[in-house]
mmCIF file of C-alpha atoms and ligand atoms in Angstrom:
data_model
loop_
_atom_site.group_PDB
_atom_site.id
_atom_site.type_symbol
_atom_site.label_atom_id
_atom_site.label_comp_id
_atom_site.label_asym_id
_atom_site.label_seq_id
_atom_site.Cartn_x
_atom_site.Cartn_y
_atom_site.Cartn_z
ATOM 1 C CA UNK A 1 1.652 46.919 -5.255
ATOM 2 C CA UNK A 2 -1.278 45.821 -2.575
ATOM 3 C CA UNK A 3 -3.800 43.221 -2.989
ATOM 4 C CA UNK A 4 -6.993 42.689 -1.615
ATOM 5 C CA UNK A 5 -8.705 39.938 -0.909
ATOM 6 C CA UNK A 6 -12.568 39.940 -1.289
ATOM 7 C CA UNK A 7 -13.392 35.992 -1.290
ATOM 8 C CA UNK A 8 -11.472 34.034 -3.890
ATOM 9 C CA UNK A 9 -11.130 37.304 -5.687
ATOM 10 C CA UNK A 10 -7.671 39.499 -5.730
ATOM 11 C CA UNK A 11 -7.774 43.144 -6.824
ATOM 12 C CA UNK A 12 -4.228 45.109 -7.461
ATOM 13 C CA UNK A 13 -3.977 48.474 -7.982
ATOM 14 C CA UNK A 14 -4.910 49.002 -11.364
ATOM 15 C CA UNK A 15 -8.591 47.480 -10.270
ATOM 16 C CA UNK A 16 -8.019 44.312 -12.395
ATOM 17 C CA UNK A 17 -9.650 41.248 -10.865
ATOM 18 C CA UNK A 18 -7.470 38.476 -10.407
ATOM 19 C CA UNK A 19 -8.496 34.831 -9.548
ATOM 20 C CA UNK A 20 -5.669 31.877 -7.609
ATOM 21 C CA UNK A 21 -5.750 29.210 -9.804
ATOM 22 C CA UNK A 22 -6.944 26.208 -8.265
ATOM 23 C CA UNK A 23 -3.620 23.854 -7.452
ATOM 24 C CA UNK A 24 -3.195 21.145 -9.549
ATOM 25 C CA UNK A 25 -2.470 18.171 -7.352
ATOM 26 C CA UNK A 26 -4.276 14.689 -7.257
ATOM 27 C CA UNK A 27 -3.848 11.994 -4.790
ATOM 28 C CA UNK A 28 -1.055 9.689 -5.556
ATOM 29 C CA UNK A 29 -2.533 5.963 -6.912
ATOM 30 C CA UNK A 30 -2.442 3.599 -4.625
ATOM 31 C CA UNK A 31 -0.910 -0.207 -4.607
ATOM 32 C CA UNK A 32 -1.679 -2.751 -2.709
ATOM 33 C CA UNK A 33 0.964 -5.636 -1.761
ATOM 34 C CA UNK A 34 -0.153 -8.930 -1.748
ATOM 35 C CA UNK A 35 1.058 -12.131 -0.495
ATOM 36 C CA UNK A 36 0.744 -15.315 -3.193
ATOM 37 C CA UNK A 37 -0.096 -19.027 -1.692
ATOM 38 C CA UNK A 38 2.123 -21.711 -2.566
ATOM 39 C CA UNK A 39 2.192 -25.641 -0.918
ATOM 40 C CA UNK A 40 5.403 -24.722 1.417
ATOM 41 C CA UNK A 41 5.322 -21.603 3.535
ATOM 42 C CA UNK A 42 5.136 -22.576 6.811
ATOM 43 C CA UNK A 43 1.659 -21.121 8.203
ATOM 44 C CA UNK A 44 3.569 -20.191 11.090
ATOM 45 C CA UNK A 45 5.968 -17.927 9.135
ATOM 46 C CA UNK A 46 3.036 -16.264 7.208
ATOM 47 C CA UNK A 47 1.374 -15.191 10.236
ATOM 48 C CA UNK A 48 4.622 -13.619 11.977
ATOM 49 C CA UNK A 49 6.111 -11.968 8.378
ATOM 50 C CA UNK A 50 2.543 -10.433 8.389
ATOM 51 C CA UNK A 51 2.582 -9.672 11.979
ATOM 52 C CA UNK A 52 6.220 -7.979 11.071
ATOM 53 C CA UNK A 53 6.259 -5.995 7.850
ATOM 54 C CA UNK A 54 2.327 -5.264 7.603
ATOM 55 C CA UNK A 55 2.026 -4.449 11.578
ATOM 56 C CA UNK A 56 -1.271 -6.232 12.195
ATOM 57 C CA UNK A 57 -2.424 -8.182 15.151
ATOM 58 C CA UNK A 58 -1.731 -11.840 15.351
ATOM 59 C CA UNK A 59 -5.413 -12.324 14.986
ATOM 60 C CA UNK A 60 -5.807 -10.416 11.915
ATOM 61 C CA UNK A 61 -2.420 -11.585 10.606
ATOM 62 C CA UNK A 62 -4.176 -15.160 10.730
ATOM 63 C CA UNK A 63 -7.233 -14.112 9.222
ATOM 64 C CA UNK A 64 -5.242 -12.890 5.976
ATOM 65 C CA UNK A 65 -2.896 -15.348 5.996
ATOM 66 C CA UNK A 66 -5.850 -18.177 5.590
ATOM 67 C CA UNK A 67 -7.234 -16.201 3.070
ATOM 68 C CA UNK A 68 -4.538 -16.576 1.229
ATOM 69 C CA UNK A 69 -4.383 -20.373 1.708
ATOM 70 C CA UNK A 70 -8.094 -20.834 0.586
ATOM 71 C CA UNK A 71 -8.203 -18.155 -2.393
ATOM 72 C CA UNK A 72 -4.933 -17.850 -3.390
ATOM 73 C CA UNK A 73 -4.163 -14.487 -2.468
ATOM 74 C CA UNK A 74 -4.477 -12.036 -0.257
ATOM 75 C CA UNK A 75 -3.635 -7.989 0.012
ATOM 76 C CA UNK A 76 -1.605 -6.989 3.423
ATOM 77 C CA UNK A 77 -1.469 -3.191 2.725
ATOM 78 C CA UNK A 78 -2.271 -0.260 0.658
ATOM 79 C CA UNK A 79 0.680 2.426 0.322
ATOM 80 C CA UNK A 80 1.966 4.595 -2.338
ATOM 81 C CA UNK A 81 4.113 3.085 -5.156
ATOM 82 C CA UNK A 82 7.283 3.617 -3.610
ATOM 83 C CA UNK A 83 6.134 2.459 -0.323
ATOM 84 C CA UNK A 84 4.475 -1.036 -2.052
ATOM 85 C CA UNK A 85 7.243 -1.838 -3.702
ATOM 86 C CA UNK A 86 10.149 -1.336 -1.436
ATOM 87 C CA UNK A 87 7.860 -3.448 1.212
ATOM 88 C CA UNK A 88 7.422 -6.558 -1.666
ATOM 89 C CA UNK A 89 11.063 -6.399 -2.431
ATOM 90 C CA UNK A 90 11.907 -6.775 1.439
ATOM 91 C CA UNK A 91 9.293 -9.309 1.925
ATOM 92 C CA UNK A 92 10.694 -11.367 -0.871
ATOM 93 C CA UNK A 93 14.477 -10.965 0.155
ATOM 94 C CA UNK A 94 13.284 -12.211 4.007
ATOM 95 C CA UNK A 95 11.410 -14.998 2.212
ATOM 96 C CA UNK A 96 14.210 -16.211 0.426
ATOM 97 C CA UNK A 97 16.814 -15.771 3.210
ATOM 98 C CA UNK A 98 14.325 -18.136 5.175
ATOM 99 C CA UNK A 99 14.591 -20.680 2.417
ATOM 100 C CA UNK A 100 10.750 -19.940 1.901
ATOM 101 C CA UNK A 101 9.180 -20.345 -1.483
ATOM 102 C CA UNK A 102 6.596 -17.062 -0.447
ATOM 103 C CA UNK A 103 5.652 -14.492 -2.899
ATOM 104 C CA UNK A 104 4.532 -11.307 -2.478
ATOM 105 C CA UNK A 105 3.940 -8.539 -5.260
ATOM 106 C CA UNK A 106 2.818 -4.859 -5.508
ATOM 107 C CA UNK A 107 0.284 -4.747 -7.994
ATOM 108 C CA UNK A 108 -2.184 -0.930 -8.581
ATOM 109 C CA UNK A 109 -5.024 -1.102 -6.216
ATOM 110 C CA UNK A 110 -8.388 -1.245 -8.210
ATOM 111 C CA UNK A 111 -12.171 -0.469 -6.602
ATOM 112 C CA UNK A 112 -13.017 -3.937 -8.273
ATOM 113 C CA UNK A 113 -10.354 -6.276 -6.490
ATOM 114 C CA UNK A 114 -11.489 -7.157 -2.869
HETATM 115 N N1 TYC B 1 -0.383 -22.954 1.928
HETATM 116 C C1 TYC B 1 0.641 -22.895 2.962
HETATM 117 C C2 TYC B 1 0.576 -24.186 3.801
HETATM 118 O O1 TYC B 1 -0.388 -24.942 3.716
HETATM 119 C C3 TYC B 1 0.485 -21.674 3.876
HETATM 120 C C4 TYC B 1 0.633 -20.397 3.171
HETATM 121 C C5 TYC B 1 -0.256 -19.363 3.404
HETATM 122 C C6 TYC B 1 1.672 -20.170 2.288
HETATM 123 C C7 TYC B 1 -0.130 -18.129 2.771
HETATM 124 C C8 TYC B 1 1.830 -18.966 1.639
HETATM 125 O O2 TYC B 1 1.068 -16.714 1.277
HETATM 126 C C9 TYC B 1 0.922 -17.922 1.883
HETATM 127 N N2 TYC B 1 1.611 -24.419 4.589
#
């Protein structure tokens, strides 16, 4: 059997008009991973783990890093779930290896937040 295509149209033999159906895929939600403020974390530390996992300059690393210390938190990256999460739970495990009190989380990115 042949098809033609005239536009988004398909024909087969028998003359019937046929239409694709449009694919069904929607961007994956985002998640943001965010680093919490505590009284301990060396500033020094911040700054290079940010440098490190979130590969940002040493003068934006030290931007978000005092954000953190004056609002209480601050957002490093934006990935896919899997990507968020896997990057908090390392985060967290070099944190605590470091005998650092530093949080971080993966929490759904929202148009309302930042
Ligand atoms: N507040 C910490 C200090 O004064 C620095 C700090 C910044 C800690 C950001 C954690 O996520 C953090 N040493």
């Amino acid at each position: 059997m042949t098809n033609q295509n005239d536009g988004d149209n398909w024909q087969d033999d028998s003359g019937m008009a046929t239409q694709e159906a449009p694919p069904k895929l929607q961007k994956p939600r985002m998640y943001q991973v965010v680093l919490l403020n505590d009284d301990y974390t060396p500033m020094e530390f911040v700054v290079e783990l940010i440098e490190q996992f979130f590969f940002k300059s040493r003068e934006n690393a030290t931007q978000i890093m005092l954000k953190i210390h004056s609002e209480g938190k601050g957002v490093c990256g934006v990935y896919t779930e899997d990507i968020a999460e896997t990057k908090a739970a390392l985060v967290n495990q070099y944190s605590q290896d470091n005998q650092h009190p530093l949080l971080c989380q993966a929490e759904p990115a929202s148009s309302d937040e930042e």
